[in-house]
Short mmCIF file of C-alpha atoms in Angstrom, two decimals:
data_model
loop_
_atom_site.label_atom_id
_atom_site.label_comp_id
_atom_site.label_asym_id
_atom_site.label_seq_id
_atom_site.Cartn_x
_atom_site.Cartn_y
_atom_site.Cartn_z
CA UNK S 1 -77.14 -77.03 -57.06
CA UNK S 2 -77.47 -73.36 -56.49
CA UNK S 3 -75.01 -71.05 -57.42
CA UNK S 4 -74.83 -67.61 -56.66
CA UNK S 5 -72.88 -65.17 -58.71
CA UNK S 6 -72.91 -61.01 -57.39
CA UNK S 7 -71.93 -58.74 -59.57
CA UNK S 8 -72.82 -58.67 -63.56
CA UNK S 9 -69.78 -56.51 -65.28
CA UNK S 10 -67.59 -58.08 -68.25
CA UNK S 11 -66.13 -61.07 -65.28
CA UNK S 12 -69.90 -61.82 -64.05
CA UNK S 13 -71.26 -62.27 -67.51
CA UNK S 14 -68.63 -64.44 -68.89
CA UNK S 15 -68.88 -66.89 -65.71
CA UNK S 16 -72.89 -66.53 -66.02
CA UNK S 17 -72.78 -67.75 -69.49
CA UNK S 18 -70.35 -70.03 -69.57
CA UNK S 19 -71.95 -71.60 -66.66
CA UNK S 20 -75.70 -71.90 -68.46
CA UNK S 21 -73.96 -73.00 -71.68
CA UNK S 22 -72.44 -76.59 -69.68
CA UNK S 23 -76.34 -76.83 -69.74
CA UNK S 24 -76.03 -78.63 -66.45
CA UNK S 25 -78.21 -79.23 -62.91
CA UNK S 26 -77.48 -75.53 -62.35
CA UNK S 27 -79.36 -72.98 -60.93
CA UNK S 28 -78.02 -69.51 -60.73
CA UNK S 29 -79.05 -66.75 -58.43
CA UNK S 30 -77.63 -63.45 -59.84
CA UNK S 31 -77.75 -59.54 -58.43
CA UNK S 32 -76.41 -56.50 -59.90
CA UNK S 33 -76.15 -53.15 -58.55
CA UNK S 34 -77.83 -52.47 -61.74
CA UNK S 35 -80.84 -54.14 -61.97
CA UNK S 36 -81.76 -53.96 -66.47
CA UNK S 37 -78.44 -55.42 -66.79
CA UNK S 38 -80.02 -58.96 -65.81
CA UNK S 39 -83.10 -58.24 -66.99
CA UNK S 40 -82.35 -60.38 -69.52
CA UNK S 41 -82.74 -63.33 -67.63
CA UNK S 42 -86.53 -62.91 -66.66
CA UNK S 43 -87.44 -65.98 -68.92
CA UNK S 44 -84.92 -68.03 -68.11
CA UNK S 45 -86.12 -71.27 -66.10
CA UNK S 46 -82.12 -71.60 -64.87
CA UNK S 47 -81.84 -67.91 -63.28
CA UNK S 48 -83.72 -66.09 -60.49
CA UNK S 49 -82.87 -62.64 -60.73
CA UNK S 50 -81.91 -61.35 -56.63
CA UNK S 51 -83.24 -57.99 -55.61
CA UNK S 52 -80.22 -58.10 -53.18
CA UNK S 53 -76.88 -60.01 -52.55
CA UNK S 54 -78.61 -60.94 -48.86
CA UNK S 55 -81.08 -62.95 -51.38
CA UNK S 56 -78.10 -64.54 -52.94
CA UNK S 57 -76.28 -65.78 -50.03
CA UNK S 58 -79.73 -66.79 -48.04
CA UNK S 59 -80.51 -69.22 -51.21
CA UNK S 60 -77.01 -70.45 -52.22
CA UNK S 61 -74.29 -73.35 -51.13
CA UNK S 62 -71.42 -71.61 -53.52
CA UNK S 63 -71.28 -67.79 -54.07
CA UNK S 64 -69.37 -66.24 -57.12
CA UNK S 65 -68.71 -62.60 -56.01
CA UNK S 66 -67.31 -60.94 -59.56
CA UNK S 67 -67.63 -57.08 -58.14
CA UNK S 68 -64.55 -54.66 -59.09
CA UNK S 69 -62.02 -55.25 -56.55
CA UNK S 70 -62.30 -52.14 -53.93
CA UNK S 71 -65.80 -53.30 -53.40
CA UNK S 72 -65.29 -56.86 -52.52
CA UNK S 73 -64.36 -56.73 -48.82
CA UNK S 74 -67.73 -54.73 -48.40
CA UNK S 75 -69.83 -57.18 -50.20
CA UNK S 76 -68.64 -59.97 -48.05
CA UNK S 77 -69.36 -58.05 -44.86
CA UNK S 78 -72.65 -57.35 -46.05
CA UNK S 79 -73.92 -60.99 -46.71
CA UNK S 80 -71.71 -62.66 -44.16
CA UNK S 81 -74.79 -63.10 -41.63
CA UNK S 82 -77.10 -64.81 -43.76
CA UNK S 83 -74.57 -67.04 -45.68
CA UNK S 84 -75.34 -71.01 -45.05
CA UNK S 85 -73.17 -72.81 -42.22
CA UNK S 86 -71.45 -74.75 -45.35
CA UNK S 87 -71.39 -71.86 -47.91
CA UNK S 88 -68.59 -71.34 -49.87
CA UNK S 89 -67.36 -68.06 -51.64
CA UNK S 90 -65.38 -67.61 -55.08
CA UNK S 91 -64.07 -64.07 -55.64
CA UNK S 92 -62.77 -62.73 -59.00
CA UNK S 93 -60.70 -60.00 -57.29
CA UNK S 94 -57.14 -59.52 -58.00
CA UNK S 95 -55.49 -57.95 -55.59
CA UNK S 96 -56.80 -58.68 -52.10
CA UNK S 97 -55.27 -61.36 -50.37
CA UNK S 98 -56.66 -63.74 -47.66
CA UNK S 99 -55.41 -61.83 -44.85
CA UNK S 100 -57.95 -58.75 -45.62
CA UNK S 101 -61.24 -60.80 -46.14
CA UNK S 102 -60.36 -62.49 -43.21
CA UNK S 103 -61.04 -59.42 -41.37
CA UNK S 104 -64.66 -59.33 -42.16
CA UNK S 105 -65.32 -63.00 -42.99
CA UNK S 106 -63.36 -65.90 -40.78
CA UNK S 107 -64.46 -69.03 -43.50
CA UNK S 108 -61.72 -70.46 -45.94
CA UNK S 109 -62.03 -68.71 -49.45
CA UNK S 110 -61.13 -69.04 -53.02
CA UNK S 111 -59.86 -66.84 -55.58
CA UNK S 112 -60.40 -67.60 -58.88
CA UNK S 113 -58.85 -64.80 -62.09
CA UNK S 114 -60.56 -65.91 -65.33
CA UNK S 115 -59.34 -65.27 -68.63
CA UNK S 116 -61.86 -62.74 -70.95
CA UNK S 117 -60.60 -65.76 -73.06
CA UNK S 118 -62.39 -68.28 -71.17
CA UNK S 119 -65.66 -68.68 -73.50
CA UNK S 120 -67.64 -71.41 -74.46
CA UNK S 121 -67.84 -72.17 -78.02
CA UNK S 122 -70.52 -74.20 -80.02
CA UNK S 123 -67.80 -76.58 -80.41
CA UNK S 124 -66.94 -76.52 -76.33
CA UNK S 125 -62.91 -76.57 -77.06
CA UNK S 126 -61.49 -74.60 -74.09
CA UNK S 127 -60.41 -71.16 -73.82
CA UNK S 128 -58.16 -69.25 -71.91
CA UNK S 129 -56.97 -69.92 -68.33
CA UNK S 130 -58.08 -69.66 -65.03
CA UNK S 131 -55.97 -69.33 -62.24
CA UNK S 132 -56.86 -70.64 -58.88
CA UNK S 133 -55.76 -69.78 -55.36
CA UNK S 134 -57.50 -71.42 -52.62
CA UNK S 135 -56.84 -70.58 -49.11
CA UNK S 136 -54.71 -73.42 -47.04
CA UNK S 137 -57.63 -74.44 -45.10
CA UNK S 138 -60.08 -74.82 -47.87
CA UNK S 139 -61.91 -78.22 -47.53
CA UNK S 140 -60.89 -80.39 -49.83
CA UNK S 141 -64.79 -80.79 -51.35
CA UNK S 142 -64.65 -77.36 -52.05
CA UNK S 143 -61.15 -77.29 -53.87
CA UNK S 144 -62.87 -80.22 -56.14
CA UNK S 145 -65.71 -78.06 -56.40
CA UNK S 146 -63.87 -74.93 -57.89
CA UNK S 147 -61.49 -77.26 -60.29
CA UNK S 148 -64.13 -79.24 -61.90
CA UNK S 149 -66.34 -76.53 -62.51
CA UNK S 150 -63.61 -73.86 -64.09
CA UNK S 151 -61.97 -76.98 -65.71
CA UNK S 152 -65.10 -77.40 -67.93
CA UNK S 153 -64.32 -73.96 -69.92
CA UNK S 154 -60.85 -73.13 -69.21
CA UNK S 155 -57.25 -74.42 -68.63
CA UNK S 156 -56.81 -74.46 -64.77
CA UNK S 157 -53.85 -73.66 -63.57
CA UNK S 158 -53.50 -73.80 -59.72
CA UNK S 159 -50.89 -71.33 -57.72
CA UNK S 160 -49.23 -71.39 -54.37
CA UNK S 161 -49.20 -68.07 -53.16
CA UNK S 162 -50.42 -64.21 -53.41
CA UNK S 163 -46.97 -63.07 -55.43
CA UNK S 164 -47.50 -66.40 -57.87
CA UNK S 165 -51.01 -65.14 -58.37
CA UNK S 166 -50.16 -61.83 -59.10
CA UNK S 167 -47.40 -62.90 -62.10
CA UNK S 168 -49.42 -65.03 -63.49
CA UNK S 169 -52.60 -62.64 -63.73
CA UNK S 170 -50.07 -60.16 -65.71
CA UNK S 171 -49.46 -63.19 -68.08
CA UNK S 172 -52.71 -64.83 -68.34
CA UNK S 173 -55.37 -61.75 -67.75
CA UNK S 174 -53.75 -58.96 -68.68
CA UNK S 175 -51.93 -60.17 -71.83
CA UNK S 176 -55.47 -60.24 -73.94
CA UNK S 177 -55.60 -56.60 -73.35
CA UNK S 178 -51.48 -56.12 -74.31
CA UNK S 179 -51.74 -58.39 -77.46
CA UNK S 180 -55.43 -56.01 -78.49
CA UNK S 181 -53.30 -53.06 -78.03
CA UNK S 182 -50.38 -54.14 -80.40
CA UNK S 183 -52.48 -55.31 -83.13
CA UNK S 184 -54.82 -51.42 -83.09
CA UNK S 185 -51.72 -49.56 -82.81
CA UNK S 186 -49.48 -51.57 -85.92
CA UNK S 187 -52.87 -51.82 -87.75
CA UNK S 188 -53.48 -48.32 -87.27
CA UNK S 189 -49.79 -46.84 -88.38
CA UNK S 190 -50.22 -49.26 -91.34
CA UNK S 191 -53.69 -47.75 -92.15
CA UNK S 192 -52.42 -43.84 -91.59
CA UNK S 193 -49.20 -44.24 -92.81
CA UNK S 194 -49.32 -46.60 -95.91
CA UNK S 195 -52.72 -45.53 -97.11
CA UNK S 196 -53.90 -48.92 -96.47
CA UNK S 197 -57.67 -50.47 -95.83
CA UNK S 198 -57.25 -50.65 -92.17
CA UNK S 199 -60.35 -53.15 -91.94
CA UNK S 200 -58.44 -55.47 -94.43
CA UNK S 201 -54.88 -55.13 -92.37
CA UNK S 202 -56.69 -55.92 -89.02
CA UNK S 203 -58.45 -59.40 -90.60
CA UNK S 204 -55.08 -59.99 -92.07
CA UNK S 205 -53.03 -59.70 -89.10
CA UNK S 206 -55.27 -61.33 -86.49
CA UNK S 207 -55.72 -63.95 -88.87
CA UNK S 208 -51.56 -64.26 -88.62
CA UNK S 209 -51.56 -64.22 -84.95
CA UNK S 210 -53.85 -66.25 -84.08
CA UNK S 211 -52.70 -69.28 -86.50
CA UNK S 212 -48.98 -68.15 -85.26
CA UNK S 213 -50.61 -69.09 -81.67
CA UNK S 214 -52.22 -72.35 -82.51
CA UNK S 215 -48.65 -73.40 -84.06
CA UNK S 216 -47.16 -72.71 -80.78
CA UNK S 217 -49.67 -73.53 -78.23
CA UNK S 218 -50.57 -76.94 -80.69
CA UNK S 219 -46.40 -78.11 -79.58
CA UNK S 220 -46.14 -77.63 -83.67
CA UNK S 221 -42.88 -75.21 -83.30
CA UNK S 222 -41.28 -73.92 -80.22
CA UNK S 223 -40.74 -70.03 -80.29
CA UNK S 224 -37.03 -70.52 -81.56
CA UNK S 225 -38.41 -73.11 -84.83
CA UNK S 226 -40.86 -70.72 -86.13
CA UNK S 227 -38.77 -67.83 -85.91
CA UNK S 228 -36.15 -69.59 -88.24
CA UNK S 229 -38.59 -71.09 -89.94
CA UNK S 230 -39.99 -67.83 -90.88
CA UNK S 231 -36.52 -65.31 -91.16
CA UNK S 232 -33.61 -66.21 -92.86
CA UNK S 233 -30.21 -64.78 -92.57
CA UNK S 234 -29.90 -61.26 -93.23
CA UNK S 235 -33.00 -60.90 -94.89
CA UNK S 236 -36.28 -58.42 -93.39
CA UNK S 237 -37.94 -60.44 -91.15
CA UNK S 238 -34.09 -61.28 -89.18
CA UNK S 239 -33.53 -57.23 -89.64
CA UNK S 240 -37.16 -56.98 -87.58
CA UNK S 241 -36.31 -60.04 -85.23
CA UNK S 242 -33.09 -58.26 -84.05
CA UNK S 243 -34.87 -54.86 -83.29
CA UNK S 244 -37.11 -56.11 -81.18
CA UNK S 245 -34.97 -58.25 -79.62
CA UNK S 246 -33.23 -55.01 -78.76
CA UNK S 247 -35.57 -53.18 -77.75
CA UNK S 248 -38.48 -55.44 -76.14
CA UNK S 249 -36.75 -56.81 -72.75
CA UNK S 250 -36.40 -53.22 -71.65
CA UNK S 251 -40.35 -52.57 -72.41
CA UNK S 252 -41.26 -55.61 -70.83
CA UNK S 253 -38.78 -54.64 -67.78
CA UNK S 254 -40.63 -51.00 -67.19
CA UNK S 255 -44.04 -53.12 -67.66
CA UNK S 256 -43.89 -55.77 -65.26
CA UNK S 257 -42.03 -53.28 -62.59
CA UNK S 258 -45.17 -50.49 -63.15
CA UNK S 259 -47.57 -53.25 -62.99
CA UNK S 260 -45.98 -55.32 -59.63
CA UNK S 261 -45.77 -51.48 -58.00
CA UNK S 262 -49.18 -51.05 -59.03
CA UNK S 263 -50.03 -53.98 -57.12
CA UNK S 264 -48.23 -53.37 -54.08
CA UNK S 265 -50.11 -49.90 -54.13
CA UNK S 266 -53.28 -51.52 -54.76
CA UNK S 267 -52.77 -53.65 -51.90
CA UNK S 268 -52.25 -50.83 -49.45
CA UNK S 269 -55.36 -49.11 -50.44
CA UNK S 270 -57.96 -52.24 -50.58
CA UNK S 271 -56.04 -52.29 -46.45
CA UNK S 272 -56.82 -48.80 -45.97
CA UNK S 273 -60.54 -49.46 -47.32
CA UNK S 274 -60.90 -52.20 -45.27
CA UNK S 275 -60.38 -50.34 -42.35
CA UNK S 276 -62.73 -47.37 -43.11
CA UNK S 277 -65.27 -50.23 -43.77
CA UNK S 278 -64.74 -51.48 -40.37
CA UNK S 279 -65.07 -48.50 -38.57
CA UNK S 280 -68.12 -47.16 -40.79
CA UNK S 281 -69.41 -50.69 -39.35
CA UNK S 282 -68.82 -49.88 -35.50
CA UNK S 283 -70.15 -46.21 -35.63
CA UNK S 284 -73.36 -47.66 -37.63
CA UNK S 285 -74.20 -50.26 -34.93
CA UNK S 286 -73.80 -47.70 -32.21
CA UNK S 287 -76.46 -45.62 -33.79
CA UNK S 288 -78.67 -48.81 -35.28
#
């Protein structure tokens, strides 16, 4: 099978390799906007490198499109005229719903928000989740498609509408980035402040939260059993519980608000680009 994938930034790569690593009847057509980026791929048997995404959808039957969201509408207008009669298109972009890329592109669509998480390892255990959102009139071959294929490196979790997809991007996508960020900053006011190795307190602490994780995610402990199995009453780590418990809904309150505003925002815009696209369209075919 032929699949296509557009777009080569941190999303593109991770599907790309994951994909050659299942070491399956796969053959992937990629293009970049930057060309040494998949350079890399010249001696691969399993990858033709495209010299444009009008090569990609001329040569495939499914179509990854893993560009940054403002320029997804755009690329789908672009290769909409030479896509197969059957072709079917995956997009990575959170954000846009159904309604916009229906504007430029009248076939059923999937979305599909991978986890950075989502890696193959030598030992194939899976990583991360992927969160799928197909459009109502998807054929049902094509739902199978999208399932078995991000079921092979990930935890799938389907959802049932835009606002669904949105909360659980926050939780599943985002939340790498928000757990990175609160190991640097306590490893680096342990480091500054306490005169400690901060090398040594990173490897420490990662260590702790990622065997804290496997506890939880491995049904070992709920959240409420490790925490008493770890504080006791009145001593530190109960003094530290009971701050944060103070102080952490209202963080995750201004969050989750200035991310869901953010979205609403970002909604509006991709519309507004959508409709510059579509008139850029008209005043280029009067002139072609």
């Amino acid at each position: 099978m032929n699949i296509g994938i557009i777009g080569y930034g941190n999303i593109g790569e991770l599907l790309t390799l994951n994909i050659l690593n299942l070491n399956e009847d796969y053959k992937l057509f990629i293009s970049n906007r930057t060309r040494s980026k998949i350079d890399k791929f010249e001696n691969n048997d399993n990858v033709v490198i495209c010299s444009s995404n009008k090569e990609v959808a001329l040569n495939c039957d499914k179509i990854i499109i893993a560009v940054k969201s403002p320029q997804l509408i755009d690329v789908i207008a672009e290769i909409a005229d030479y896509l197969k009669d059957d072709a079917f298109i995956i997009h990575t972009c959170a954000g846009i719903g159904f309604d916009e890329i229906s504007k430029v592109y009248d076939k059923p669509v999937t979305c599909v928000i991978p986890s950075i998480a989502s890696s193959i390892c030598e030992n194939k255990d899976k990583k991360g989740v992927s969160l799928i959102y197909n459009d109502v009139n998807l054929a049902s071959e094509n739902k199978t498609f999208v399932i078995d294929l991000f079921s092979k490196f990930s935890i799938v979790k389907e959802v049932k509408n835009q606002k669904e997809l949105e909360l659980f991007t926050i939780i599943t996508s985002c939340m790498p980035a928000f757990v990175a960020l609160n190991i640097k900053s306590f490893v680096d006011f342990m480091a500054v402040n306490y005169n400690l190795n901060k090398n040594e307190v990173f490897d420490l602490l990662s260590e702790t939260v990622t065997s804290s994780s496997n506890l939880l995610s491995s049904n070992i402990f709920t959240a409420d059993e490790l925490m008493d199995k770890v504080a006791t009453k009145k001593g530190i780590t109960q003094k530290g519980l009971d701050l944060l418990d103070d102080e952490l809904p209202e963080i995750y309150e201004n969050l989750l608000n200035a991310l869901l505003k953010w979205a609403i925002f970002f909604s509006f815009y991709i519309s507004y680009l959508t409709i510059l696209g579509k008139t850029r369209y008209l005043i280029r075919d009067c002139f072609d």
